[in-house]
Coordinates of N, CA and C and ligand atoms in Angstrom, one line a residue:
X1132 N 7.1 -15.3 11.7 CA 7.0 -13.9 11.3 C 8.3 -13.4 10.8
X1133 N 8.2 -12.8 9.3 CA 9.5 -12.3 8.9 C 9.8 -10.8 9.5
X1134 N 11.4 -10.7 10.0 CA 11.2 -9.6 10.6 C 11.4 -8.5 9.1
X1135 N 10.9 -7.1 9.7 CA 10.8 -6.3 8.9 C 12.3 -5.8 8.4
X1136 N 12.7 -5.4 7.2 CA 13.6 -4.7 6.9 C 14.7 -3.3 8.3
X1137 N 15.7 -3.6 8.7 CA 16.0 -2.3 9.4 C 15.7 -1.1 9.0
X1138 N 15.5 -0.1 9.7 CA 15.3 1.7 8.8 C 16.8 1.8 8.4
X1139 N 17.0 2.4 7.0 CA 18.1 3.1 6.4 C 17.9 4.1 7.0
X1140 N 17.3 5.4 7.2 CA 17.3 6.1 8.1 C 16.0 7.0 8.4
X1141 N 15.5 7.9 8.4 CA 14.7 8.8 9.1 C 14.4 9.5 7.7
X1142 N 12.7 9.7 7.5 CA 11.6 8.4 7.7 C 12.1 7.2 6.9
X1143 N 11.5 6.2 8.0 CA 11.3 4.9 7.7 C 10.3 4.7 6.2
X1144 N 10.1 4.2 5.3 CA 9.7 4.9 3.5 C 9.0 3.5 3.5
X1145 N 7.4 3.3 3.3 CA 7.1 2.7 3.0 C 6.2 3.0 2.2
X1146 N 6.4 2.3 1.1 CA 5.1 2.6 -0.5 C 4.3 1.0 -0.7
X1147 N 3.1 1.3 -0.8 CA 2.1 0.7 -1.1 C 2.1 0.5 -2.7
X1148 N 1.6 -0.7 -3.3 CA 1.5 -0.6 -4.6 C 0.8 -1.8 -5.3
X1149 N -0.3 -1.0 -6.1 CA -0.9 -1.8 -7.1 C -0.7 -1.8 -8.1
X1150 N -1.7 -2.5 -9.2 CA -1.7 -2.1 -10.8 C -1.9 -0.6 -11.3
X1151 N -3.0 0.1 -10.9 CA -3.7 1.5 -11.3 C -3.0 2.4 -10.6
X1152 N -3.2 2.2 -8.9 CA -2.3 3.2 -8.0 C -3.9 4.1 -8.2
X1153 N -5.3 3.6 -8.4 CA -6.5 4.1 -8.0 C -7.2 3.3 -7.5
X1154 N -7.2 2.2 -6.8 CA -7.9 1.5 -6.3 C -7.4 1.1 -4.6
X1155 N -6.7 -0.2 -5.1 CA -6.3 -0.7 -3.9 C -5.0 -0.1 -2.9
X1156 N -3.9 0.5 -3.6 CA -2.7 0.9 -3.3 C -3.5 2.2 -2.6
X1157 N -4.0 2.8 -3.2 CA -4.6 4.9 -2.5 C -5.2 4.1 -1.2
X1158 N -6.0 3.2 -1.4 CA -6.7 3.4 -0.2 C -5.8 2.7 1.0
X1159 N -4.6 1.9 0.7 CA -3.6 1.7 1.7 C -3.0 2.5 2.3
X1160 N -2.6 3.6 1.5 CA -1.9 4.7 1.8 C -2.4 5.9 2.6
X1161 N -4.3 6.0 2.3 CA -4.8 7.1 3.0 C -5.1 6.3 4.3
X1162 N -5.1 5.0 4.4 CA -5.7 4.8 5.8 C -4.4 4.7 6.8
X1163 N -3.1 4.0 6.1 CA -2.2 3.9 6.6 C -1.3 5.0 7.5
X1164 N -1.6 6.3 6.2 CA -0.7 7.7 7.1 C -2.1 8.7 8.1
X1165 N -3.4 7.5 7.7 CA -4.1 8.6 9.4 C -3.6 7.4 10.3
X1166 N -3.4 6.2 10.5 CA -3.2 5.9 11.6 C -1.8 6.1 11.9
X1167 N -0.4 6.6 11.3 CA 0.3 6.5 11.8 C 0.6 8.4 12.0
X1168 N -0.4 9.1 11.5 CA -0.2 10.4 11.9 C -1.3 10.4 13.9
X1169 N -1.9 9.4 13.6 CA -2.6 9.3 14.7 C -1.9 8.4 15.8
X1170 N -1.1 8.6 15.6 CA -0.1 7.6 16.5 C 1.2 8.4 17.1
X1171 N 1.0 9.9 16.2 CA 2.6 10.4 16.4 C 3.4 10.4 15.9
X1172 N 3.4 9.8 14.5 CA 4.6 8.9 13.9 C 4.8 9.7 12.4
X1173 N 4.1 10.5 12.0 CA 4.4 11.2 10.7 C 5.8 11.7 9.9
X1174 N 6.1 12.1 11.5 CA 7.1 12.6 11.0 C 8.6 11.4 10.7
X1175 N 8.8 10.1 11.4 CA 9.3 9.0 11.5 C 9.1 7.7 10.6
X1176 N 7.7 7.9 10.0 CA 7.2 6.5 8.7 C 6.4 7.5 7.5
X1177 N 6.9 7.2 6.5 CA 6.4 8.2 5.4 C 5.7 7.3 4.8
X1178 N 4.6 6.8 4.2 CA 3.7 6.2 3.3 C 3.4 6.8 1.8
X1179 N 3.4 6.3 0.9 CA 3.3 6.6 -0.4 C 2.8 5.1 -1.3
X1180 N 2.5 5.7 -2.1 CA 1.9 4.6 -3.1 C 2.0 4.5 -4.2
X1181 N 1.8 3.5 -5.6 CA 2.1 3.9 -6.8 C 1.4 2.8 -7.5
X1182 N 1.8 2.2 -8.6 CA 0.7 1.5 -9.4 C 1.9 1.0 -10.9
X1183 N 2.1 -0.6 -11.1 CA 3.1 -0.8 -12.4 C 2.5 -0.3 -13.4
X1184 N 1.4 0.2 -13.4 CA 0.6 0.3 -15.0 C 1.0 1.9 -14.8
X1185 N 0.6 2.5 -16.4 CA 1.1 3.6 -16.3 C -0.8 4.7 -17.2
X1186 N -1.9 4.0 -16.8 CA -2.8 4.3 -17.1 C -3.6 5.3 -17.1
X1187 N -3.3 5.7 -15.4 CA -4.3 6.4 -14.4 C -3.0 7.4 -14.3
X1188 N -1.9 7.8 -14.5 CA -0.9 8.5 -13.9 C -1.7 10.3 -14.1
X1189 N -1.4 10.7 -12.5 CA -2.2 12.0 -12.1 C -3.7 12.1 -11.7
X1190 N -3.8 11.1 -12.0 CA -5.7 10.9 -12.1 C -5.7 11.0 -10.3
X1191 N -7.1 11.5 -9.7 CA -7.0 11.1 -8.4 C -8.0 9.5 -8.4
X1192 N -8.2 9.4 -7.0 CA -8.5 8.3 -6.7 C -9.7 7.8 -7.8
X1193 N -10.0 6.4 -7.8 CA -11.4 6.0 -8.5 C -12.9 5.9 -7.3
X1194 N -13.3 6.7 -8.3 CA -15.1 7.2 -7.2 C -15.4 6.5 -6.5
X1195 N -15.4 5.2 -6.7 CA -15.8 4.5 -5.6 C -15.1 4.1 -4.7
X1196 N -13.3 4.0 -4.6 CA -12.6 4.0 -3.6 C -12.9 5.0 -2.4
X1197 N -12.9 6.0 -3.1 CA -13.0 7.7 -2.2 C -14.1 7.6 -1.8
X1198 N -15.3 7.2 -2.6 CA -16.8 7.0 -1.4 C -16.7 6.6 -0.5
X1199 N -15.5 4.9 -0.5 CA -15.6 4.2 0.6 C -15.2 4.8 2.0
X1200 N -13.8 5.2 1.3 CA -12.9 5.9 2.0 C -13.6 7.3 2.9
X1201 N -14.1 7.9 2.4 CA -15.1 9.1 2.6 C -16.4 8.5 4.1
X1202 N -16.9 7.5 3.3 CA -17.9 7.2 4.2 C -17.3 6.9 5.9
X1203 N -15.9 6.0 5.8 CA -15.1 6.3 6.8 C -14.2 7.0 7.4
X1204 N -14.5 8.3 7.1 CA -14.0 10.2 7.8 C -12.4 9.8 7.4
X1205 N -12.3 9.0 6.0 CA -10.7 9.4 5.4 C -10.9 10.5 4.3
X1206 N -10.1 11.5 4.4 CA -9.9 12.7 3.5 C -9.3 11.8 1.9
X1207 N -9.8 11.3 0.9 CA -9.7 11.2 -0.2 C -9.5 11.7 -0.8
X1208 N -9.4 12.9 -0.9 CA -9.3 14.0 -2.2 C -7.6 14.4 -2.3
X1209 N -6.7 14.2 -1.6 CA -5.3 14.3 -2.2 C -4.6 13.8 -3.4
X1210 N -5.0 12.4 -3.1 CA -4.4 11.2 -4.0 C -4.6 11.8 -5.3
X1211 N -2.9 11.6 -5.5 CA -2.9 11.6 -7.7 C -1.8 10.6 -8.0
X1212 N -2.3 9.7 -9.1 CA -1.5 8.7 -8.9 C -0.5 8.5 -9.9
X1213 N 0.6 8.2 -9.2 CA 1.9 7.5 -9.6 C 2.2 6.2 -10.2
X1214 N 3.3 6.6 -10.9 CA 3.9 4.9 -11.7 C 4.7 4.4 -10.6
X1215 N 5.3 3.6 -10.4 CA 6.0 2.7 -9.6 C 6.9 2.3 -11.0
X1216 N 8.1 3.0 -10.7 CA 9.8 2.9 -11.2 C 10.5 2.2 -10.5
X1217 N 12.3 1.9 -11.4 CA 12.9 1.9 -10.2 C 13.6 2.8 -9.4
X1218 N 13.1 3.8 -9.7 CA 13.4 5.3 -8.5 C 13.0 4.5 -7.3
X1219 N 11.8 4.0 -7.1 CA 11.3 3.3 -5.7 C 12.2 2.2 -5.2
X1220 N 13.2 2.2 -5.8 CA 13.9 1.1 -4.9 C 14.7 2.0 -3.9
X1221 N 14.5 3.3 -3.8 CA 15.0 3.9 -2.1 C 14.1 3.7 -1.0
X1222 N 13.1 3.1 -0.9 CA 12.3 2.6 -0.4 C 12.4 1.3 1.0
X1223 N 12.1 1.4 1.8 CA 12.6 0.4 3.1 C 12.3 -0.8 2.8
X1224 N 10.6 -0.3 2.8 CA 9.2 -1.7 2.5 C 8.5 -1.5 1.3
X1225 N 8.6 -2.3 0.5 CA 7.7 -2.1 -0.9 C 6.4 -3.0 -0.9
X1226 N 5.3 -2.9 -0.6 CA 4.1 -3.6 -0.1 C 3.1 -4.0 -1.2
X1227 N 3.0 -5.0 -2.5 CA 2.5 -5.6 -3.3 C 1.3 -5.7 -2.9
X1228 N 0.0 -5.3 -3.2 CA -1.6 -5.9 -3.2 C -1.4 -7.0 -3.6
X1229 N -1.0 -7.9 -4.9 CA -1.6 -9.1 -4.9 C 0.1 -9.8 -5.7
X1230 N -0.2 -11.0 -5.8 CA 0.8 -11.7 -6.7 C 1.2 -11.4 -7.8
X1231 N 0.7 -10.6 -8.9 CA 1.0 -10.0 -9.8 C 1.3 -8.7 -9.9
X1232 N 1.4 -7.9 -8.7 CA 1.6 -6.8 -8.3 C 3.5 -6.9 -8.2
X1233 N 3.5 -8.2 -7.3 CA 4.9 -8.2 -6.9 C 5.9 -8.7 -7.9
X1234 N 5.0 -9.5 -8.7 CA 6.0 -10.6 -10.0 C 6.6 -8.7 -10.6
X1235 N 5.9 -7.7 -11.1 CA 5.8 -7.1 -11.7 C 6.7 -6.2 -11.1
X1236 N 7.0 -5.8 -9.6 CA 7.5 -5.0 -9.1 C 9.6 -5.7 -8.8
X1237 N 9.3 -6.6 -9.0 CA 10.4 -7.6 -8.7 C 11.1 -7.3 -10.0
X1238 N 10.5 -7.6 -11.1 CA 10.5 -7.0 -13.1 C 11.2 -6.3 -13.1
X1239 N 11.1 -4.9 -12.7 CA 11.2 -3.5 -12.6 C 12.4 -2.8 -11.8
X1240 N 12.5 -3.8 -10.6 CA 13.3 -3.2 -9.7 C 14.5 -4.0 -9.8
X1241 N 14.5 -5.5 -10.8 CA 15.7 -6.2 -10.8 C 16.6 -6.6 -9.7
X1242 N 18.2 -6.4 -10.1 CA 19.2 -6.6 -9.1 C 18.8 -5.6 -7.8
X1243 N 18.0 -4.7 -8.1 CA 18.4 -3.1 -7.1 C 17.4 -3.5 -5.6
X1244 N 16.9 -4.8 -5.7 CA 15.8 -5.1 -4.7 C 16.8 -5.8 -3.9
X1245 N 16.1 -5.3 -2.8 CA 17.2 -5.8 -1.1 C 16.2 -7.3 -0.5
X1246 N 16.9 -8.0 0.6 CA 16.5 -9.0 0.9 C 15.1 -8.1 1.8
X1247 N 14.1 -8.9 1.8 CA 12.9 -8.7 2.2 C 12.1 -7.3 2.5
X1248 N 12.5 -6.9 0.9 CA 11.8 -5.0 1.1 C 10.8 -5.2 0.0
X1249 N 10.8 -6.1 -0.8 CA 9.4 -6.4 -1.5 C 8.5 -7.6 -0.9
X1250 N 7.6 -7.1 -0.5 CA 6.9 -8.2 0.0 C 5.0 -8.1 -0.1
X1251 N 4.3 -9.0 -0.2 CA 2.9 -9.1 -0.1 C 2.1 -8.2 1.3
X1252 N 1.7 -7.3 1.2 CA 0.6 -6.5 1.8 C -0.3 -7.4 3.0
X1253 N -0.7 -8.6 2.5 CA -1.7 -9.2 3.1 C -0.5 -9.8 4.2
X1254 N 0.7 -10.0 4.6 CA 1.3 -10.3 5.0 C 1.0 -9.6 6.6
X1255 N 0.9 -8.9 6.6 CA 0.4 -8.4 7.6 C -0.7 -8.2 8.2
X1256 N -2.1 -9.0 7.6 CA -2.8 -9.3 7.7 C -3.5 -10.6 8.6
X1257 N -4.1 -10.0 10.0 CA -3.7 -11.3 10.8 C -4.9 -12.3 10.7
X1258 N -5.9 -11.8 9.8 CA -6.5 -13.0 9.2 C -6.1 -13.9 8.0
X1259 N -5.4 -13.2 7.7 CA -4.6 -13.9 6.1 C -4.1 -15.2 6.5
X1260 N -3.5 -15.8 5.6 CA -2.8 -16.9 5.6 C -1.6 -16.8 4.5
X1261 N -0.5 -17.4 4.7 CA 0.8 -17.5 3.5 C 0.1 -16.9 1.9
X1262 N 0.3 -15.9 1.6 CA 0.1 -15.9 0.0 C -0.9 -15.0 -0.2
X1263 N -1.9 -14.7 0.3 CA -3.3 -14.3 0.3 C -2.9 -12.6 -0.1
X1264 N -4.2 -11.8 -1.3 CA -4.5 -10.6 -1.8 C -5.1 -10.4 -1.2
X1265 N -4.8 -8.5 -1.9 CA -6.0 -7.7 -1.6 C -6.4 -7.6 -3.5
X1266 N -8.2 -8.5 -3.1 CA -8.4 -8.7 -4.5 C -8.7 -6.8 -5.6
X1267 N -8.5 -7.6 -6.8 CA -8.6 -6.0 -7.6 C -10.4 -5.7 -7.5
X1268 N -10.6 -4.8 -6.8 CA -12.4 -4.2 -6.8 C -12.5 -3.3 -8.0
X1269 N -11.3 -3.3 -9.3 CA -11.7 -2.2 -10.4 C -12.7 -2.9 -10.9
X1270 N -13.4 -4.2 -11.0 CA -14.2 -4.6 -12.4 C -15.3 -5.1 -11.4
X1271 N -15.9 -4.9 -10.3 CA -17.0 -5.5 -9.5 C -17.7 -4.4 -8.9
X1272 N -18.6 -4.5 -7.9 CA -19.2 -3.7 -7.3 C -19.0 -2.9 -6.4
X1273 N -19.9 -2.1 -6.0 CA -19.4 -1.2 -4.8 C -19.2 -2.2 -2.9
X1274 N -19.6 -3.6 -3.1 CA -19.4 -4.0 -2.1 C -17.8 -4.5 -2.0
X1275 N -17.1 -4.9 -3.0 CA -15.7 -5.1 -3.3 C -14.9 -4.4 -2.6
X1276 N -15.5 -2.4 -2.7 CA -14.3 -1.7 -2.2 C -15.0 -1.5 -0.9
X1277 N -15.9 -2.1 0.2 CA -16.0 -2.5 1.4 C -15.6 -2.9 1.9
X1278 N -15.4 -4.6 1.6 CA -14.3 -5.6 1.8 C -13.2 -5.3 1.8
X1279 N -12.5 -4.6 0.8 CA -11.1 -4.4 0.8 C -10.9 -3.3 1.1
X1280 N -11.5 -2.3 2.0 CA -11.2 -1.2 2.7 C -11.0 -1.9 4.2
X1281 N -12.0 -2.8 4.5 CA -12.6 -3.5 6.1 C -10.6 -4.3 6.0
X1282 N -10.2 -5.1 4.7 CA -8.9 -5.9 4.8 C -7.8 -4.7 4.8
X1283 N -8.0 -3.9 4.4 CA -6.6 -3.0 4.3 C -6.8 -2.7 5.6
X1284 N -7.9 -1.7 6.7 CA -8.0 -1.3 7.7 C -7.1 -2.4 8.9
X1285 N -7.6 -3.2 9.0 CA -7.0 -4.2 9.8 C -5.3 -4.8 9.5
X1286 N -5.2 -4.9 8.6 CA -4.0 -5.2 8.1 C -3.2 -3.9 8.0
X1287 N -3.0 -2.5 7.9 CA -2.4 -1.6 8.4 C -2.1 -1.0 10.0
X1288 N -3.6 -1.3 10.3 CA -3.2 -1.7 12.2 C -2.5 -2.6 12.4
X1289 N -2.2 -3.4 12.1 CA -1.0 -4.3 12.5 C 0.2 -4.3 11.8
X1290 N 0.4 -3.5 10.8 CA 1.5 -2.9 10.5 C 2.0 -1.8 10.8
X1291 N 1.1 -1.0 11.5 CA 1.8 -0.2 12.1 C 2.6 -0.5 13.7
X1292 N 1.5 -1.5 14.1 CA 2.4 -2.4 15.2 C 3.9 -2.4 15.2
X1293 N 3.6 -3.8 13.9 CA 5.5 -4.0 13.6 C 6.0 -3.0 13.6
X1294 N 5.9 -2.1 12.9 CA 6.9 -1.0 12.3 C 7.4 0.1 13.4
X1295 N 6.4 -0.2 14.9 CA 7.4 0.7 15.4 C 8.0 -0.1 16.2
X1296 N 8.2 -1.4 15.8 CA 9.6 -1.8 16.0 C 10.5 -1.5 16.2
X1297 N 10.4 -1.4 14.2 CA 12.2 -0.8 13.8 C 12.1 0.6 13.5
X1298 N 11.1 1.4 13.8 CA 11.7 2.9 13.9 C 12.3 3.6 15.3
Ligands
4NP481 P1 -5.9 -0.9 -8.7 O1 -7.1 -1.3 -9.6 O2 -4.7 -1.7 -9.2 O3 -6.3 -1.4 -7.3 O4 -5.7 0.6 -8.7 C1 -7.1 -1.1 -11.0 C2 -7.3 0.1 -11.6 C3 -7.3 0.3 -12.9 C4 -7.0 -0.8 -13.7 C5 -6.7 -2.0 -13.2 C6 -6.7 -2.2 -11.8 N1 -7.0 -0.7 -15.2 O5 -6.8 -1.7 -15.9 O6 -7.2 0.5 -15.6

């Protein structure tokens, strides 16, 4: 287990990030800040999210993420989505959905990326194994963003674990 990055300081800044920043990344981020507002911790771990493509920027979430999200009493309707710059390398934890997420974010952020603040999402994931996404549900069905709501849920419980580690 890699340990997590130290906190630079108060909140501890962790951004989630996909391609769109309407799919996979929003729904990391809405599930992520109810469990760590449900823990106490809001004020201490800040979650945000963003997306390398510059597509969807302002858009809110995609319909069927927010159904999902909705069907499981998460408030959906905040999310408007962001590019991922390198502004975000003030960032603690930079959390990649999939391998192309990170090649892309690594691109972007160059020299300015610290030892182990970009890393794979599923990493935290205690069913995963070395390497493993969260696949893209933009071109499939409504069962896709089930699955990858059921993988982000579990895999953000156990990152909230780690995390209050080092806060
Ligand atoms: P996301 O999904 O990266 O999980 O938000 C996608 C959303 C939109 C596109 C690709 C992926 N797109 O090409 O527009």
């Amino acid at each position: 287990m890699n340990p997590l990055p130290p906190a630079t300081g108060e909140p501890y800044r962790v951004a989630m990030v996909c391609l769109g920043n309407i799919c996979r990344s929003p729904m990391a981020d809405v599930i992520m800040r109810d469990l760590v507002a449900g823990a106490d911790l809001a004020e201490r771990i800040e979650i945000t999210s963003s997306g390398t493509g510059d597509w969807h920027l302002g858009h809110p979430m995609d319909s069927r993420a927010a159904a999902q999200l909705t069907s499981m009493s998460y408030d959906a309707t905040q999310h408007r989505a962001q590019q991922f710059t390198v502004a975000w390398a003030d960032r603690d934890l930079i959390l990649a959905m999939d391998q192309s997420n990170l090649s892309n974010i690594n691109t972007i952020l160059g020299d300015q990326a610290k030892p182990g603040q970009v890393r794979l999402f599923r990493e935290f994931d205690p069913l995963a194994t070395s390497g493993d996404e969260v696949p893209d549900p933009y071109y499939g069905g409504d069962e896709g963003f089930t699955h990858v709501a059921e993988m982000v849920r579990r895999t953000c419980q156990n990152l909230l674990v780690r995390l209050t580690e080092v806060v």
